[in-house]
């Protein structure tokens, strides 16, 4: 099923895809041919050994770049280099994350390192990051935009580093990761690129800082909402829809919001969950993981995470209504609804 | 032995180190604490398990940034963010290269991935690259400089990719790597960052493009010269001086200039070398590798590489005499002599 064909797929995303994809292809063609090949696989343009091309991601971030730019009066064409840069950074970070996490599946296919090896995948990620910088730097009046993107990159790596370190921490006791720590990590790892995406087209268009700051805040809410939904799908999603194994976050001791919130809750389910997770060996069976997912829900972790995702979206939409032109604010409402669909 | 204490260590490098290091430390302090710790190990500021700190590299690239800037009338202080950015890119690329090549030793210590693991090392490299971009982007009037640095990054990754692909190619026949292909690869992998270093301080100082182009060309010659010297040391250097295993390039089928040139030469030694390398298993014994090194020398590969390194330095010095203030051109002469010292 092509995602674009889904009725709930917002027209605004399809529209920006048509605008951004040619520029993205053009940028990728400037890479070393082997790097371009690996990038084409990563974007889902080239098939795997079975000839399966991929959805290539949903283009959520470039769509946000263009939408927000248009919403504050910047022409879409001005925002295109920003959209391409943001999508390239996203591709870079997925490729490197999959190496770091040892993940073998993404978007229903093998991950880049699994197909090409760790070294080439690492290098392909570096190439995409260099290309992102290059694309943005070559845009007219890019100084401010480059500052934004480089700051976002620092935050992304910071959040990623926390995410990796959190895996090593105990589920409970003094080492336990708090809901606040989770928010800081997700705000960097997932929030920073959305924050940057929401602002970057406007920055290229010379929009004043006060508005850019609001867009940044809006984007961060959306990025964190998306992360929370991914956390939820990682526990209660359907493998067929997700394209990667369910419950692997829990197996890898990822400190996702539902589990962090559940463990912080009072009551018997939280205590039973703590006992189960503390006792579970790292390679615990799927049945133990399913039991843990049930206890997370009983302890209220699922509900809290769902509420937080909704609150983030509402906060983002309040800002959208405040700063974006009315028709674009409506587009953003459809965009946000799609972003946090629980049946993705 | 502290490198700075060596009589042949040019005063100009020591001077620029004193200028750049505090800014480099300050930049590293803005990283995630764990990333800063890994970076401190990579720079040799923090000790390994045996308490051994490192030389932290020789600061060759930041010295070139500052020297060249001063040589065209740009104050050293203006060039410092460029020097820091270039040194951070260098550190990023070493950490990632060591992962890609599986190298376990560098500068007499274990490599970063060997100490911290592949994931954290990869992430630390990403963090240093983000920091490099950030440092340069925050400098006043950074637009042009960011374009230069991002172009250099593209070239570095391009050259690295060739370097990796060259390993897979046969020593002889239609697949053989030519001396010209070597020059293209080295011009990217090692030449691009030196080219950028020579130009970047001048660019930040607003020097006109014609002069910047000459500096770029000069830097590229120096970078390729350094790569050739590293190739030579990899075959005939002393392990104790180099801080990593000798002959590992050959074992890994790296297409270094001496071997590429030797195989392209006419005569019996070249033919015997081809036979030896084609037959040698990947994990061939040290004795076979030593025999190969002798044949490379007999076939003229060592002589050709040494001549090419000298020619690159002479070409660089001609440009230096043409574009740099006289006293700085003299400093650059001492710098270049140190750069290509065969007993490093």
JSON list of C-alpha atoms in Angstrom, two decimals, chain B residues 210-285:
[
{"chain": "B", "resi": 210, "resn": "UNK", "atom": "CA", "xyz": [41.20, 34.76, -6.12]},
{"chain": "B", "resi": 211, "resn": "UNK", "atom": "CA", "xyz": [43.55, 34.64, -3.11]},
{"chain": "B", "resi": 212, "resn": "UNK", "atom": "CA", "xyz": [41.35, 32.09, -1.32]},
{"chain": "B", "resi": 213, "resn": "UNK", "atom": "CA", "xyz": [41.58, 29.83, -4.39]},
{"chain": "B", "resi": 214, "resn": "UNK", "atom": "CA", "xyz": [45.38, 29.96, -4.30]},
{"chain": "B", "resi": 215, "resn": "UNK", "atom": "CA", "xyz": [45.40, 29.13, -0.59]},
{"chain": "B", "resi": 216, "resn": "UNK", "atom": "CA", "xyz": [43.04, 26.24, -1.25]},
{"chain": "B", "resi": 217, "resn": "UNK", "atom": "CA", "xyz": [45.37, 24.87, -3.89]},
{"chain": "B", "resi": 218, "resn": "UNK", "atom": "CA", "xyz": [48.35, 25.25, -1.57]},
{"chain": "B", "resi": 219, "resn": "UNK", "atom": "CA", "xyz": [46.59, 23.42, 1.24]},
{"chain": "B", "resi": 220, "resn": "UNK", "atom": "CA", "xyz": [45.59, 20.59, -1.04]},
{"chain": "B", "resi": 221, "resn": "UNK", "atom": "CA", "xyz": [49.20, 20.03, -2.09]},
{"chain": "B", "resi": 222, "resn": "UNK", "atom": "CA", "xyz": [50.22, 19.88, 1.58]},
{"chain": "B", "resi": 223, "resn": "UNK", "atom": "CA", "xyz": [47.43, 17.47, 2.47]},
{"chain": "B", "resi": 224, "resn": "UNK", "atom": "CA", "xyz": [48.32, 15.11, -0.34]},
{"chain": "B", "resi": 225, "resn": "UNK", "atom": "CA", "xyz": [52.00, 15.34, 0.62]},
{"chain": "B", "resi": 226, "resn": "UNK", "atom": "CA", "xyz": [51.09, 14.37, 4.18]},
{"chain": "B", "resi": 227, "resn": "UNK", "atom": "CA", "xyz": [49.04, 11.42, 2.92]},
{"chain": "B", "resi": 228, "resn": "UNK", "atom": "CA", "xyz": [51.94, 10.18, 0.80]},
{"chain": "B", "resi": 229, "resn": "UNK", "atom": "CA", "xyz": [54.28, 10.44, 3.79]},
{"chain": "B", "resi": 230, "resn": "UNK", "atom": "CA", "xyz": [51.77, 8.47, 5.85]},
{"chain": "B", "resi": 231, "resn": "UNK", "atom": "CA", "xyz": [51.69, 5.87, 3.07]},
{"chain": "B", "resi": 232, "resn": "UNK", "atom": "CA", "xyz": [55.50, 5.67, 3.22]},
{"chain": "B", "resi": 233, "resn": "UNK", "atom": "CA", "xyz": [55.51, 5.39, 7.01]},
{"chain": "B", "resi": 234, "resn": "UNK", "atom": "CA", "xyz": [52.89, 2.66, 6.79]},
{"chain": "B", "resi": 235, "resn": "UNK", "atom": "CA", "xyz": [55.39, 0.58, 4.83]},
{"chain": "B", "resi": 236, "resn": "UNK", "atom": "CA", "xyz": [58.79, 1.64, 6.12]},
{"chain": "B", "resi": 237, "resn": "UNK", "atom": "CA", "xyz": [58.12, 3.56, 9.34]},
{"chain": "B", "resi": 238, "resn": "UNK", "atom": "CA", "xyz": [59.00, 2.38, 12.79]},
{"chain": "B", "resi": 239, "resn": "UNK", "atom": "CA", "xyz": [56.09, 1.11, 14.80]},
{"chain": "B", "resi": 240, "resn": "UNK", "atom": "CA", "xyz": [57.35, 2.79, 17.96]},
{"chain": "B", "resi": 241, "resn": "UNK", "atom": "CA", "xyz": [57.31, 6.21, 16.33]},
{"chain": "B", "resi": 242, "resn": "UNK", "atom": "CA", "xyz": [54.00, 5.72, 14.56]},
{"chain": "B", "resi": 243, "resn": "UNK", "atom": "CA", "xyz": [51.93, 4.41, 17.45]},
{"chain": "B", "resi": 244, "resn": "UNK", "atom": "CA", "xyz": [50.12, 1.86, 15.28]},
{"chain": "B", "resi": 245, "resn": "UNK", "atom": "CA", "xyz": [51.02, -1.34, 13.46]},
{"chain": "B", "resi": 246, "resn": "UNK", "atom": "CA", "xyz": [53.29, -1.14, 10.43]},
{"chain": "B", "resi": 247, "resn": "UNK", "atom": "CA", "xyz": [52.23, -2.87, 7.18]},
{"chain": "B", "resi": 248, "resn": "UNK", "atom": "CA", "xyz": [48.55, -2.92, 8.14]},
{"chain": "B", "resi": 249, "resn": "UNK", "atom": "CA", "xyz": [47.73, -0.81, 5.05]},
{"chain": "B", "resi": 250, "resn": "UNK", "atom": "CA", "xyz": [49.16, -3.54, 2.85]},
{"chain": "B", "resi": 251, "resn": "UNK", "atom": "CA", "xyz": [47.44, -6.28, 4.79]},
{"chain": "B", "resi": 252, "resn": "UNK", "atom": "CA", "xyz": [44.13, -4.47, 4.31]},
{"chain": "B", "resi": 253, "resn": "UNK", "atom": "CA", "xyz": [44.83, -4.07, 0.59]},
{"chain": "B", "resi": 254, "resn": "UNK", "atom": "CA", "xyz": [44.86, -0.27, 0.87]},
{"chain": "B", "resi": 255, "resn": "UNK", "atom": "CA", "xyz": [45.85, 1.20, -2.46]},
{"chain": "B", "resi": 256, "resn": "UNK", "atom": "CA", "xyz": [48.64, 3.47, -1.19]},
{"chain": "B", "resi": 257, "resn": "UNK", "atom": "CA", "xyz": [50.83, 5.41, -3.60]},
{"chain": "B", "resi": 258, "resn": "UNK", "atom": "CA", "xyz": [54.03, 3.35, -3.23]},
{"chain": "B", "resi": 259, "resn": "UNK", "atom": "CA", "xyz": [52.28, 0.07, -4.05]},
{"chain": "B", "resi": 260, "resn": "UNK", "atom": "CA", "xyz": [50.09, 1.53, -6.80]},
{"chain": "B", "resi": 261, "resn": "UNK", "atom": "CA", "xyz": [53.14, 3.13, -8.44]},
{"chain": "B", "resi": 262, "resn": "UNK", "atom": "CA", "xyz": [55.24, -0.03, -8.04]},
{"chain": "B", "resi": 263, "resn": "UNK", "atom": "CA", "xyz": [52.61, -2.22, -9.68]},
{"chain": "B", "resi": 264, "resn": "UNK", "atom": "CA", "xyz": [52.32, 0.22, -12.60]},
{"chain": "B", "resi": 265, "resn": "UNK", "atom": "CA", "xyz": [56.09, 0.13, -13.18]},
{"chain": "B", "resi": 266, "resn": "UNK", "atom": "CA", "xyz": [57.72, -2.09, -15.81]},
{"chain": "B", "resi": 267, "resn": "UNK", "atom": "CA", "xyz": [60.31, -4.73, -14.86]},
{"chain": "B", "resi": 268, "resn": "UNK", "atom": "CA", "xyz": [60.86, -7.89, -12.87]},
{"chain": "B", "resi": 269, "resn": "UNK", "atom": "CA", "xyz": [60.34, -6.54, -9.30]},
{"chain": "B", "resi": 270, "resn": "UNK", "atom": "CA", "xyz": [56.90, -5.19, -10.27]},
{"chain": "B", "resi": 271, "resn": "UNK", "atom": "CA", "xyz": [55.94, -8.56, -11.75]},
{"chain": "B", "resi": 272, "resn": "UNK", "atom": "CA", "xyz": [57.21, -10.45, -8.70]},
{"chain": "B", "resi": 273, "resn": "UNK", "atom": "CA", "xyz": [55.30, -8.00, -6.47]},
{"chain": "B", "resi": 274, "resn": "UNK", "atom": "CA", "xyz": [52.10, -8.57, -8.45]},
{"chain": "B", "resi": 275, "resn": "UNK", "atom": "CA", "xyz": [52.50, -12.32, -8.06]},
{"chain": "B", "resi": 276, "resn": "UNK", "atom": "CA", "xyz": [53.19, -12.05, -4.36]},
{"chain": "B", "resi": 277, "resn": "UNK", "atom": "CA", "xyz": [50.21, -9.75, -3.66]},
{"chain": "B", "resi": 278, "resn": "UNK", "atom": "CA", "xyz": [47.77, -11.69, -5.83]},
{"chain": "B", "resi": 279, "resn": "UNK", "atom": "CA", "xyz": [48.70, -14.91, -4.08]},
{"chain": "B", "resi": 280, "resn": "UNK", "atom": "CA", "xyz": [48.84, -13.52, -0.55]},
{"chain": "B", "resi": 281, "resn": "UNK", "atom": "CA", "xyz": [45.83, -14.38, 1.54]},
{"chain": "B", "resi": 282, "resn": "UNK", "atom": "CA", "xyz": [44.26, -11.41, 3.32]},
{"chain": "B", "resi": 283, "resn": "UNK", "atom": "CA", "xyz": [45.73, -12.51, 6.59]},
{"chain": "B", "resi": 284, "resn": "UNK", "atom": "CA", "xyz": [49.17, -13.20, 5.08]},
{"chain": "B", "resi": 285, "resn": "UNK", "atom": "CA", "xyz": [52.11, -13.42, 7.44]}
]
